[in-house]
mmCIF file of C-alpha atoms and ligand atoms in Angstrom:
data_model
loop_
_atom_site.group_PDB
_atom_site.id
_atom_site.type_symbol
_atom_site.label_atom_id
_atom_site.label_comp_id
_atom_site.label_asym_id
_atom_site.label_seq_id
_atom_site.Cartn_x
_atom_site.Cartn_y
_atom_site.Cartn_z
ATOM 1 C CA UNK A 1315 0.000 0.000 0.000
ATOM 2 C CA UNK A 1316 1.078 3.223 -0.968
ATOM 3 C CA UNK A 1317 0.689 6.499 1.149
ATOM 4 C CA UNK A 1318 1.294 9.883 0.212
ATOM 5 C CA UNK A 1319 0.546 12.050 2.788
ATOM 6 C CA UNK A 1320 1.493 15.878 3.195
ATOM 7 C CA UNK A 1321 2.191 17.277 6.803
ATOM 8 C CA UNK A 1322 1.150 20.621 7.101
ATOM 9 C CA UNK A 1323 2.088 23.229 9.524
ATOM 10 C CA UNK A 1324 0.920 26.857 10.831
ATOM 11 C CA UNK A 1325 2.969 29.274 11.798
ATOM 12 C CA UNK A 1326 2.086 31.834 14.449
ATOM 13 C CA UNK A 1327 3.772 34.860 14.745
ATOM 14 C CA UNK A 1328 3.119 37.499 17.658
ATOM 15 C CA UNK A 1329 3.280 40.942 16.143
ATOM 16 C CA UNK A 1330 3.156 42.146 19.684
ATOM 17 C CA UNK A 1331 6.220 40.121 20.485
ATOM 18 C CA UNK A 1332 8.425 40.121 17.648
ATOM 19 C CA UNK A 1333 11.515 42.748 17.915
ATOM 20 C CA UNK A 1334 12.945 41.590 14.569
ATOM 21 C CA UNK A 1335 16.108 40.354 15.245
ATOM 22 C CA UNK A 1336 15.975 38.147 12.424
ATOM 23 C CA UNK A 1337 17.463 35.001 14.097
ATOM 24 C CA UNK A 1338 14.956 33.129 12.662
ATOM 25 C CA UNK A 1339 15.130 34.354 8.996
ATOM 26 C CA UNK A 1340 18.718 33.246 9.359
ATOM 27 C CA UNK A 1341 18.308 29.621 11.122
ATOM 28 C CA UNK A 1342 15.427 28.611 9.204
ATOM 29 C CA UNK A 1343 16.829 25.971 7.160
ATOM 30 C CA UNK A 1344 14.250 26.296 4.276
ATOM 31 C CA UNK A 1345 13.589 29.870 3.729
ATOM 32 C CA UNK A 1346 10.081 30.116 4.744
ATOM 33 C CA UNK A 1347 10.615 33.467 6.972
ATOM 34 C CA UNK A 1348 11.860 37.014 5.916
ATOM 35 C CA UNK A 1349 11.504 40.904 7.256
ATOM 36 C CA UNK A 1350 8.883 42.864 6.439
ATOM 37 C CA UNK A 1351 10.368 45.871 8.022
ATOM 38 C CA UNK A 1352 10.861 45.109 11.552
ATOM 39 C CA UNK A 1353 8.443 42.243 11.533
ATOM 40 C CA UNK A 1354 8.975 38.860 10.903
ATOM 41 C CA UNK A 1355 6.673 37.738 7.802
ATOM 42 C CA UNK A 1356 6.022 33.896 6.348
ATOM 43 C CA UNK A 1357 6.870 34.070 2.706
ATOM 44 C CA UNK A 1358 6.973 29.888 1.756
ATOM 45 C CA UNK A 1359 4.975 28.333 4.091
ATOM 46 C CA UNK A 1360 4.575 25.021 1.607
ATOM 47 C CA UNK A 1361 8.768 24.919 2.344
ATOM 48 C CA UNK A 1362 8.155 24.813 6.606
ATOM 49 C CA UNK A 1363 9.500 21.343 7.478
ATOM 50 C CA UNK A 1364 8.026 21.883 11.284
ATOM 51 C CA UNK A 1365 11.886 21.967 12.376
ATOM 52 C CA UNK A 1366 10.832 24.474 15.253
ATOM 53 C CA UNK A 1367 14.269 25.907 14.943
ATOM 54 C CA UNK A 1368 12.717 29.485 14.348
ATOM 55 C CA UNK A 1369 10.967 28.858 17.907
ATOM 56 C CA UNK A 1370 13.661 27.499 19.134
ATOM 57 C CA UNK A 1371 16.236 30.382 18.391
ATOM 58 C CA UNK A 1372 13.652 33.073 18.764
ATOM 59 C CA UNK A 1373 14.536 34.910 21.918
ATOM 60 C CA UNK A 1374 11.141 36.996 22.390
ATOM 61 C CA UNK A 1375 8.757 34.162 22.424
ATOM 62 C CA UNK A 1376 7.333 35.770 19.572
ATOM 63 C CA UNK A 1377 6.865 32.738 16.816
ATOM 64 C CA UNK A 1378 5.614 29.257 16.602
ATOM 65 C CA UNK A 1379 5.011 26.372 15.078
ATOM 66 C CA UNK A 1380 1.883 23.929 15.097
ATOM 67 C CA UNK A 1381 1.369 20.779 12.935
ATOM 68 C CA UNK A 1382 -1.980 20.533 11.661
ATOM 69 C CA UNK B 1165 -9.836 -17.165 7.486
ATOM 70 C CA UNK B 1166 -9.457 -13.781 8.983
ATOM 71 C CA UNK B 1167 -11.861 -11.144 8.158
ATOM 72 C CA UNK B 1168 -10.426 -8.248 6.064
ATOM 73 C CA UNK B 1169 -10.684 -5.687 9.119
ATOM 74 C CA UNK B 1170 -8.040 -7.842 11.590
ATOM 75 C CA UNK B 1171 -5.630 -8.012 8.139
ATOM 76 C CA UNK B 1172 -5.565 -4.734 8.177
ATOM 77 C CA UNK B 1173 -3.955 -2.483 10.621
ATOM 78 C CA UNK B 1174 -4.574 1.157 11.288
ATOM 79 C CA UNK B 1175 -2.025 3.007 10.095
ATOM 80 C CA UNK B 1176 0.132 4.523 13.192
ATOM 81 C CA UNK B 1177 -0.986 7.894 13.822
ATOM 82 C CA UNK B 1178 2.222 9.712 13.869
ATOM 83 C CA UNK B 1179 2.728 12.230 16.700
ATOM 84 C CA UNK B 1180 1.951 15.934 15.344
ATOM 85 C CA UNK B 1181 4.421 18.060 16.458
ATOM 86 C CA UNK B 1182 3.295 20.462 19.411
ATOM 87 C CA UNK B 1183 5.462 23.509 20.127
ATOM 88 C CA UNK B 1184 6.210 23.941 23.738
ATOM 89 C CA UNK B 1185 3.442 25.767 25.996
ATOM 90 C CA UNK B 1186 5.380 28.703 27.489
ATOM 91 C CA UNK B 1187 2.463 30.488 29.264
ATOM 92 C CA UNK B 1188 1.838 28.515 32.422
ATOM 93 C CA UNK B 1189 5.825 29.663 33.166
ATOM 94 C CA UNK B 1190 5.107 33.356 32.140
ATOM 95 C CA UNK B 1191 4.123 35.719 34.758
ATOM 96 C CA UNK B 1192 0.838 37.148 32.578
ATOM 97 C CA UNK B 1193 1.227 40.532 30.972
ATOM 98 C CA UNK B 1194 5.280 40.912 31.248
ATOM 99 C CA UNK B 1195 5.881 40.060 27.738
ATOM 100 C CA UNK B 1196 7.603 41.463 25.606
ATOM 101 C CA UNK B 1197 10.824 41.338 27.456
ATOM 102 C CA UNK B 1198 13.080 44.732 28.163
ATOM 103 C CA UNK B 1199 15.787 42.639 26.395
ATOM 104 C CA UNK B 1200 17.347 43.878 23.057
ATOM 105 C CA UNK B 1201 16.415 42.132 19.519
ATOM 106 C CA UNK B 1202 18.487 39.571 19.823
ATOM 107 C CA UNK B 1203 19.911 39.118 22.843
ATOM 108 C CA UNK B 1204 20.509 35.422 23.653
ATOM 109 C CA UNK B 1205 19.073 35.967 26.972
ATOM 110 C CA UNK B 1206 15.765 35.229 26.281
ATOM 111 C CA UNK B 1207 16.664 31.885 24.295
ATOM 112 C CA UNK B 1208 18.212 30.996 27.382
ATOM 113 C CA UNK B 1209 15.052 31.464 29.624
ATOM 114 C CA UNK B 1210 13.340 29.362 27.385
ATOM 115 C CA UNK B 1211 15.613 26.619 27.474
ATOM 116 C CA UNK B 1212 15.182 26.926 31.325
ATOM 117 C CA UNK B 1213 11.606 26.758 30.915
ATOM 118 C CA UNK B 1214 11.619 23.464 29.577
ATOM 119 C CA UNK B 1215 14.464 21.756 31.644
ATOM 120 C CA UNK B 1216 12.199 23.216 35.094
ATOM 121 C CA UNK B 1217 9.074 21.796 32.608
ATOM 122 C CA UNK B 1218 10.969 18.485 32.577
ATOM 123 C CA UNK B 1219 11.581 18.209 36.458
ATOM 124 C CA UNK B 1220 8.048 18.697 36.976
ATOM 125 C CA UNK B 1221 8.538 20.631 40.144
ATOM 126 C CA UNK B 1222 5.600 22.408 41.152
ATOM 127 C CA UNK B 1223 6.034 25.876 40.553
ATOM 128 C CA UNK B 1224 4.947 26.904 44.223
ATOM 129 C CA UNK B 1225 8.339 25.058 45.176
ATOM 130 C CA UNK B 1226 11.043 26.889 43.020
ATOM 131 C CA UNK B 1227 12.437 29.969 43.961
ATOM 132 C CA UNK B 1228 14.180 32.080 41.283
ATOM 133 C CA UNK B 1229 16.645 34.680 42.706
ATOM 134 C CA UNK B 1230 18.918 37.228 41.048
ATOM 135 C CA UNK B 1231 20.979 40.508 41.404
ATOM 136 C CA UNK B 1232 21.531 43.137 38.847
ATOM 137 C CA UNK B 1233 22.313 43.541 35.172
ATOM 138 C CA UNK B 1234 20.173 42.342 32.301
ATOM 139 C CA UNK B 1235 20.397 38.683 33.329
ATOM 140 C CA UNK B 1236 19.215 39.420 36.463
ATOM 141 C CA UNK B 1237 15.976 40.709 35.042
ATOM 142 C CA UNK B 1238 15.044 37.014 34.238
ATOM 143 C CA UNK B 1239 12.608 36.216 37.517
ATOM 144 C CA UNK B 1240 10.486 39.752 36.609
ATOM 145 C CA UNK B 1241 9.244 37.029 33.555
ATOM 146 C CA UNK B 1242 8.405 33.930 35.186
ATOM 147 C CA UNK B 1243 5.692 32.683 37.546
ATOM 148 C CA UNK B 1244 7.695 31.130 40.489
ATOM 149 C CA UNK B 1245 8.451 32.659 43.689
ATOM 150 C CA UNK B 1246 10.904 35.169 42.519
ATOM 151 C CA UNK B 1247 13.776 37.591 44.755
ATOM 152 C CA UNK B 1248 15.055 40.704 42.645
ATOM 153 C CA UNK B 1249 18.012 41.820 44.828
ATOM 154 C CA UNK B 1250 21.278 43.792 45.199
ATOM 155 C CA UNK B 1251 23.981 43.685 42.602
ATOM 156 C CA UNK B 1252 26.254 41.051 43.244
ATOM 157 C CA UNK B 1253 24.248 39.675 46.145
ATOM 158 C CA UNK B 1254 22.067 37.265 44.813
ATOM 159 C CA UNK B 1255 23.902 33.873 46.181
ATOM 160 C CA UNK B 1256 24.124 35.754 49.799
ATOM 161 C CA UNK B 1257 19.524 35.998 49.881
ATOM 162 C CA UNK B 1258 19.272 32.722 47.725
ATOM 163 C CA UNK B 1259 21.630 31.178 50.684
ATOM 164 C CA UNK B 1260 19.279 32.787 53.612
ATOM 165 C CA UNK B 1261 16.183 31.674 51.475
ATOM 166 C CA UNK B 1262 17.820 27.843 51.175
ATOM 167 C CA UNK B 1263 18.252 27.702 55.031
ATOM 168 C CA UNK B 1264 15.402 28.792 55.714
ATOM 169 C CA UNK B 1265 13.540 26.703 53.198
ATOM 170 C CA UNK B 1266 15.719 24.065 52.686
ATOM 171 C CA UNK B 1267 12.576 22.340 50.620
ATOM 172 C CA UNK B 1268 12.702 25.138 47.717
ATOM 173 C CA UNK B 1269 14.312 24.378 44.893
ATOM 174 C CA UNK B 1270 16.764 27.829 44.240
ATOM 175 C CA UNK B 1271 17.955 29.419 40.810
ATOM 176 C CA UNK B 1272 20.026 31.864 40.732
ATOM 177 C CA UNK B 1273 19.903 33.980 37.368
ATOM 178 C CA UNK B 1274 23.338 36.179 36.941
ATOM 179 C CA UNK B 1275 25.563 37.530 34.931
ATOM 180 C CA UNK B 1276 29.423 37.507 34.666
ATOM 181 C CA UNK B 1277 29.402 40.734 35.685
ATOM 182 C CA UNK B 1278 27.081 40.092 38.316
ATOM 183 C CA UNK B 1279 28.403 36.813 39.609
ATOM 184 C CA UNK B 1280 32.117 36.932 38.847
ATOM 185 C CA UNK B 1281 33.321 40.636 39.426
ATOM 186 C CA UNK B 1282 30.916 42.412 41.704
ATOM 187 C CA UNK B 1283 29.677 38.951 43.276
ATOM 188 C CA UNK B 1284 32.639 37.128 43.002
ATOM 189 C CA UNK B 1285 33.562 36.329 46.562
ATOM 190 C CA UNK B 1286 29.523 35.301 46.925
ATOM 191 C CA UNK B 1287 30.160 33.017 43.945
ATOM 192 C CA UNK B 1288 33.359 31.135 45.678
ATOM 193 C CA UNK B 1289 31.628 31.001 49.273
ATOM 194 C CA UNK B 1290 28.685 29.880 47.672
ATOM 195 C CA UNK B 1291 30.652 27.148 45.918
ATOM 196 C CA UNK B 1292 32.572 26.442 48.441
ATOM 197 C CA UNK B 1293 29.611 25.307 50.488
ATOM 198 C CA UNK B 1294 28.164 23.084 48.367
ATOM 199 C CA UNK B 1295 24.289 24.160 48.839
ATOM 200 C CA UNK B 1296 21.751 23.038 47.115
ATOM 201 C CA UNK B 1297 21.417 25.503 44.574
ATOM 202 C CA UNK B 1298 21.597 26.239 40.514
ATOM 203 C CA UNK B 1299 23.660 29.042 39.329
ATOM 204 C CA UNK B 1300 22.937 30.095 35.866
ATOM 205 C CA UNK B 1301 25.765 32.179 34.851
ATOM 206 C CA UNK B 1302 24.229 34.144 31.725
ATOM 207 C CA UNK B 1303 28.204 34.934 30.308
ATOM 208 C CA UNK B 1304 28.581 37.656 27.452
ATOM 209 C CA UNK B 1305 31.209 38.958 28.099
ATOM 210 C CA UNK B 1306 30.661 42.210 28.794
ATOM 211 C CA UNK B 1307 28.221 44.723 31.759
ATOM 212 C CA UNK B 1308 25.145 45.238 29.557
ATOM 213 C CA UNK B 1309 23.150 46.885 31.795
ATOM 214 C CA UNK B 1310 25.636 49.464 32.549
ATOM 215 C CA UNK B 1311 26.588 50.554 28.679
ATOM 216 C CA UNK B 1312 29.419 47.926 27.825
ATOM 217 C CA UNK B 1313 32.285 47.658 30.509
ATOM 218 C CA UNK B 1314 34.894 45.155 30.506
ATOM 219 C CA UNK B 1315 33.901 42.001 32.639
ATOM 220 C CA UNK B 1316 35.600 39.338 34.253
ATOM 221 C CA UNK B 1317 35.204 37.117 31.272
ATOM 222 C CA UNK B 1318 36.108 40.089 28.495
ATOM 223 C CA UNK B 1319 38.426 38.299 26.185
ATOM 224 C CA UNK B 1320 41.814 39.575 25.933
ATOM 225 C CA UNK B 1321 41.992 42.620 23.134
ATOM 226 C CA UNK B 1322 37.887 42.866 22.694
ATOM 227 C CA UNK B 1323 36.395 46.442 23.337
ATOM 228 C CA UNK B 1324 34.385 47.414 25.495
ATOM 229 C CA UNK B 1325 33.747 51.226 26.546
ATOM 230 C CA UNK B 1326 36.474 50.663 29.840
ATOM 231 C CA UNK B 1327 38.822 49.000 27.182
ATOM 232 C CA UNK B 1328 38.700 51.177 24.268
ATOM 233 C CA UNK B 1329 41.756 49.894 23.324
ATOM 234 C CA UNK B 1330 41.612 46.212 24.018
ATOM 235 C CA UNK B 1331 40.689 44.475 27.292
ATOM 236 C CA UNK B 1332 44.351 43.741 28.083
ATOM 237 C CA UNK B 1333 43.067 42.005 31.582
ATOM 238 C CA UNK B 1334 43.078 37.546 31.208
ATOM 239 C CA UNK B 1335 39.688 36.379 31.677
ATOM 240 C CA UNK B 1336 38.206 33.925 34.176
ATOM 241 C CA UNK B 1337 37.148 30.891 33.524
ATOM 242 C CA UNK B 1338 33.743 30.817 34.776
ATOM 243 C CA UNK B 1339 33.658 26.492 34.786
ATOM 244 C CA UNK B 1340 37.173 26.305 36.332
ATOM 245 C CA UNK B 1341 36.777 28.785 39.073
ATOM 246 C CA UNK B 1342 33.570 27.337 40.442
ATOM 247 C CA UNK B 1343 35.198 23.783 40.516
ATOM 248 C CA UNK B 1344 38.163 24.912 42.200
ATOM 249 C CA UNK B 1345 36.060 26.749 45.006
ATOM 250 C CA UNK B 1346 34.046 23.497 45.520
ATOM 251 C CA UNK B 1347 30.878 23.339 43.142
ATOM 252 C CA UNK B 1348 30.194 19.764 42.881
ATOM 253 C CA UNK B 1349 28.317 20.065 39.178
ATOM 254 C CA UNK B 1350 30.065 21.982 36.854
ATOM 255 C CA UNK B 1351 28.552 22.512 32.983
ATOM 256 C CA UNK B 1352 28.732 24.824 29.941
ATOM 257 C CA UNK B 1353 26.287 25.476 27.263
ATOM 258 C CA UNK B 1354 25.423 28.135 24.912
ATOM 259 C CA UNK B 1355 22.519 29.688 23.355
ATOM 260 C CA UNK B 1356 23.133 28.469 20.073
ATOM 261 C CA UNK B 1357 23.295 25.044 21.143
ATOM 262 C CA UNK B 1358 19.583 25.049 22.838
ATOM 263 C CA UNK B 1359 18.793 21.422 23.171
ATOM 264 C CA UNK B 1360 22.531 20.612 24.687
ATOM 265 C CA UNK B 1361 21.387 23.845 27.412
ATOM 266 C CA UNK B 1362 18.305 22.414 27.841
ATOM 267 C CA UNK B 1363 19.732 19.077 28.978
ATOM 268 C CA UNK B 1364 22.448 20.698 31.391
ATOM 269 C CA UNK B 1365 19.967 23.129 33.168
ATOM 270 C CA UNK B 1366 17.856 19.804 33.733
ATOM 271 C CA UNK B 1367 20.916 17.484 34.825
ATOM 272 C CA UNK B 1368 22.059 20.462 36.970
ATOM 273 C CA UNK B 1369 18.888 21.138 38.363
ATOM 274 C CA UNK B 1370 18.878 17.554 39.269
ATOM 275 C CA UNK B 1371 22.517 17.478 40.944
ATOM 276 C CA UNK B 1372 22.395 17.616 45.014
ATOM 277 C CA UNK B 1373 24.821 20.221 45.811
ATOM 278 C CA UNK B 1374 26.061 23.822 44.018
ATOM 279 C CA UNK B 1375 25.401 23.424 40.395
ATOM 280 C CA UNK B 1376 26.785 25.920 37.949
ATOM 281 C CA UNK B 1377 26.035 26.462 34.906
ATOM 282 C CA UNK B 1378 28.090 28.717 32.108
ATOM 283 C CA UNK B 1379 26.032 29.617 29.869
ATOM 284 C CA UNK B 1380 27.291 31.766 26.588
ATOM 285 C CA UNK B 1381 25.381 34.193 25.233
ATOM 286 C CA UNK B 1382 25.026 37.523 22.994
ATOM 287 C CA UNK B 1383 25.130 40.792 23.953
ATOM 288 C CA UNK B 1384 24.437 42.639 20.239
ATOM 289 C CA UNK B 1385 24.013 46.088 21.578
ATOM 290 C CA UNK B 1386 27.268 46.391 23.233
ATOM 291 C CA UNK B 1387 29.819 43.640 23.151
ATOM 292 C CA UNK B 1388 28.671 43.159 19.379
ATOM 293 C CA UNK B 1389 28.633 46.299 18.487
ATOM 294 C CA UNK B 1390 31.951 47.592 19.841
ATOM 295 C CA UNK B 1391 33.489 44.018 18.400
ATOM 296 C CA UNK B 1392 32.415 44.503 14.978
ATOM 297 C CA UNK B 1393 29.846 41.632 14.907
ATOM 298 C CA UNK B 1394 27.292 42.708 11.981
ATOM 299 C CA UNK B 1395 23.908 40.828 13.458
ATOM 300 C CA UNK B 1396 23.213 38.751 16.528
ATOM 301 C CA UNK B 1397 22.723 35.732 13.980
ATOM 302 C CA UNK B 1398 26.691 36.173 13.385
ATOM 303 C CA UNK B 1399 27.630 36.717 17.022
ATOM 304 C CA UNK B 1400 25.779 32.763 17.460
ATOM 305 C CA UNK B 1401 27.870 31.464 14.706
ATOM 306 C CA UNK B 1402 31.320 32.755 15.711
ATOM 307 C CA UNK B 1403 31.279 32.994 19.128
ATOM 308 C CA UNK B 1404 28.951 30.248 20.423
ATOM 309 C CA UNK B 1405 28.685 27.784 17.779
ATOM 310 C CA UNK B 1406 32.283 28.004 16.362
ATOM 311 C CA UNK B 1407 34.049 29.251 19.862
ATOM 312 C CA UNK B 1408 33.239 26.284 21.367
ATOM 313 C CA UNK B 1409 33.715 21.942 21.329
ATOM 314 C CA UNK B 1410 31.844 19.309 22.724
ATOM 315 C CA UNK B 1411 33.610 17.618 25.388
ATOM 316 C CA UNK B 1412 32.863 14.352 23.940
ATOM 317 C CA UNK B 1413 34.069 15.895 20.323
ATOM 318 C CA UNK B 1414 36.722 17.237 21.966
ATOM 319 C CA UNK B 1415 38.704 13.775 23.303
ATOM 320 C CA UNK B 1416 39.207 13.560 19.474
ATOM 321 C CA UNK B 1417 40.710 16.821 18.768
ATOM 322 C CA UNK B 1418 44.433 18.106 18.511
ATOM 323 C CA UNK B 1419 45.321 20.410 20.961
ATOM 324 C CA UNK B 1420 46.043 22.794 18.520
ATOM 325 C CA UNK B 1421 42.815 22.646 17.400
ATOM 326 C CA UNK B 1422 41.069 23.187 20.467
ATOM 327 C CA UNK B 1423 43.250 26.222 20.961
ATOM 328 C CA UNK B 1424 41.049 29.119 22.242
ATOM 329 C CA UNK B 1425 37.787 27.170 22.053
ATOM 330 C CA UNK B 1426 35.373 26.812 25.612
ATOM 331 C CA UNK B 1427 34.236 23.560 26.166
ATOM 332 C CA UNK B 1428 30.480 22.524 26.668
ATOM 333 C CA UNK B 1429 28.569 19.559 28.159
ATOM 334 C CA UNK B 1430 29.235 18.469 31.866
ATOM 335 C CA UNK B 1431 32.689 19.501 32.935
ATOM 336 C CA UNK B 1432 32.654 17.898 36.495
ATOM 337 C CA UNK B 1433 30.576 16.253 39.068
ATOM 338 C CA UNK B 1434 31.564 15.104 42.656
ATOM 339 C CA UNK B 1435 29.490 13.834 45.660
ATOM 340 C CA UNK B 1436 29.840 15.543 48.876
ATOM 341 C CA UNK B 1437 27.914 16.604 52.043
ATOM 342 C CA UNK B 1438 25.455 19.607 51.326
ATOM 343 C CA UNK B 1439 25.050 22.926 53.603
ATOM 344 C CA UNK B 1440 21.467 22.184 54.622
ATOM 345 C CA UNK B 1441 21.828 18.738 55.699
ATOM 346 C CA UNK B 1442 25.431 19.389 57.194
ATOM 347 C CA UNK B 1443 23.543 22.150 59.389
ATOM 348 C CA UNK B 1444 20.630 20.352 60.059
ATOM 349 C CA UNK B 1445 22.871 17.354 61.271
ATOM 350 C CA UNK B 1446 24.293 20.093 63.634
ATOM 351 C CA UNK B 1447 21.216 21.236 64.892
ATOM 352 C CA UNK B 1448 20.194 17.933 66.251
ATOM 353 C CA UNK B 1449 23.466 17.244 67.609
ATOM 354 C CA UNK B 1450 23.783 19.803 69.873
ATOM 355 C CA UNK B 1451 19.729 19.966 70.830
ATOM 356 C CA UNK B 1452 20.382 16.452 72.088
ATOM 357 C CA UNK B 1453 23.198 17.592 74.573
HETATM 358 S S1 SF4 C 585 9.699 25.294 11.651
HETATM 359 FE FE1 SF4 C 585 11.711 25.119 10.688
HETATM 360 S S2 SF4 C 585 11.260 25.156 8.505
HETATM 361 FE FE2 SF4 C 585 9.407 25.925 9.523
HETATM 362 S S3 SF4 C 585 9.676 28.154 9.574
HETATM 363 FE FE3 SF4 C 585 10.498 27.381 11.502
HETATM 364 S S4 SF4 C 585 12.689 27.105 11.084
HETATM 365 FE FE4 SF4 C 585 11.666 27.278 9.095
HETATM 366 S S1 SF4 C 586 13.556 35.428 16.128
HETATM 367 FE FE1 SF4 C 586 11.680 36.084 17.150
HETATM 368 S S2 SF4 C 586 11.952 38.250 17.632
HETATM 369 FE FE2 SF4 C 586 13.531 37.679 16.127
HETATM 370 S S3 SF4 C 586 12.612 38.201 14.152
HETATM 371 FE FE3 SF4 C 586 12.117 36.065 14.551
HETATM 372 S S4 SF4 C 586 10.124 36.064 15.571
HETATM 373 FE FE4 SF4 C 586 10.931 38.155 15.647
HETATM 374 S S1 SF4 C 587 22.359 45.382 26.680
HETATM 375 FE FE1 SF4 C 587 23.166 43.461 25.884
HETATM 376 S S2 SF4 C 587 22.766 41.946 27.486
HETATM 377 FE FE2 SF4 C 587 21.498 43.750 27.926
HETATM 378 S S3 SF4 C 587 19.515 43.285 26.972
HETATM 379 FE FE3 SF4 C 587 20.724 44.466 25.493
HETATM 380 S S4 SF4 C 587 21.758 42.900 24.248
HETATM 381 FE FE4 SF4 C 587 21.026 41.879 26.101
#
């Protein structure tokens, strides 16, 4: 039997939160972040890979990651 | 014959990933942070988060207790029982709260500034003493709070606005300092390496005694700046992820090659009698003269 199955992921980002440092833009491995300004903005979310590095090296608590 | 349905079987629902729930740790309404875009301090209170998350102490029974400098803001974020003291002094109340409480489990949040210059002789007693405690030494390298002055642990020849010229002072070794005074868990970790911190904060957390922890971290605004880092991204890569070794990486290593570099991971771990229970011991011995 063959599965093909697509895991999808949402990606929350507090506006409130978010001082755009840009560590994530940097450490995410795909390219699914970059700056809009001084706020962090999803530009390929089909690329996420639910890594959680972006969470992970975010110091403000301002972005995560959910599988849905 | 079997019926189709027991042939088959369900598929094994794979485990979605859940990121980790911060907000039962996060005193409500403190967020955002005072803490500059990217400053590896708050990547470091996460990882503590989730190593206290781990333990799965109640939070009525940790106490988190600091001094000054932007470390030592850490306990205005989190909802434990939390002391905000006196520059320096944080190991002097989280020693009076210990004694008195011997039951609490005590953090101390501080800085190298904090807990090596100003606090130093605090940081050998405390040591020295082996109580029950966790220092988390939040090291970069330079007084943020105060604008930028040389610390303890300023490397040789890095700026800083006392050492406009080059820090010309040696450094102290944060790990070999508190193992020569007498801590009896000794570990380093970095931001950049947040699962590795994660793991040491929990195993020192754990540990019966003085644990110390070294963590290294990024100050952009000031140690950054004045040291010609361009973004806090590059300050992770150079200073934490490439200043540093493994220590089981580093057993296969040429000295030369682990020339200059910090090593992380536990450093050292000893059993011996803790301050509470030494005391206590006391107590009853000379009550039952
Ligand atoms: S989870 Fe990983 S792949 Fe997805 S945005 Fe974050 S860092 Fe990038
Ligand atoms: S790491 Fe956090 S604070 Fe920095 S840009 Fe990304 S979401 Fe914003
Ligand atoms: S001054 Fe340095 S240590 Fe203090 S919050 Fe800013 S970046 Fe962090």
């Amino acid at each position: 039997m063959a599965v093909a199955e697509k895991r999808i992921f949402r990606i929350e980002i507090d506006d409130r939160l978010c001082k755009g440092c840009n560590l994530c833009v940097d450490f995410c491995p795909t390219n699914v972040l970059t700056m809009d300004g001084n706020l962090v903005v999803v530009k390929d979310l089909d690329a996420c890979n639910g890594c959680q590095l972006c969470d992970n090296r975010c110091p403000d608590f301002a972005i995560q990651v959910f599988e849905e | 014959m079997s019926t189709p349905a027991e042939d088959v079987k369900p598929l094994a629902k794979k485990k979605k990933k859940v990121p980790f729930n911060y907000s039962p740790y996060v005193r409500g309404g403190k967020l955002p942070h005072i803490w500059c875009p990217g400053c590896g301090h708050g990547i470091v209170l996460k990882c503590l988060l989730r190593a206290l998350h781990t333990t799965e102490i109640s939070k009525d029974d940790i106490a988190m207790v600091s001094g000054i400098g932007c470390s030592s803001r850490t306990p205005g974020y989190v909802d434990f029982n939390t002391l905000h003291t006196l520059h320096g002094r944080a190991l002097a109340y989280a020693t009076g709260l210990k004694m008195a409480k011997p039951k609490l489990k005590v953090i101390v949040t501080t800085g190298d500034g904090d807990a090596l210059a100003i606090g130093g002789n605090h940081f050998i007693h405390a040591c020295r003493r082996n109580l029950d405690m966790t220092i988390l030494v939040y090291n970069n390298s330079i007084y943020g709070m105060t604008s930028g002055q040389s610390s303890p642990t300023t490397p040789q020849g890095k700026i800083s606005t006392t050492g406009r010229y080059g820090n010309i002072e040696p450094t102290f070794d944060t790990c070999s300092l508190a193992q020569a005074a007498g801590a009896t868990f000794v570990a380093r970790g970095t931001a950049y390496h947040f699962q590795e911190l994660e793991k040491v904060i929990f195993e020192a957390m754990m540990h019966k005694g003085t644990s110390v922890v070294d963590v290294i971290d990024a100050c952009p605004t000031y140690y950054g700046r004045f040291n010609k880092y361009k973004t806090p991204t590059e300050m992770m890569e150079k200073i934490e992820k490439e200043g540093t070794v493994s220590v089981k990486q580093a057993d296969k290593l040429l000295p030369e090659e682990l020339q200059g570099k910090l090593l992380r991971g536990v450093l050292y771990k000893s059993d011996r009698p803790e301050y509470c229970e030494e005391y206590n011991k006391l107590v009853i011995a000379v009550q039952a003269k």
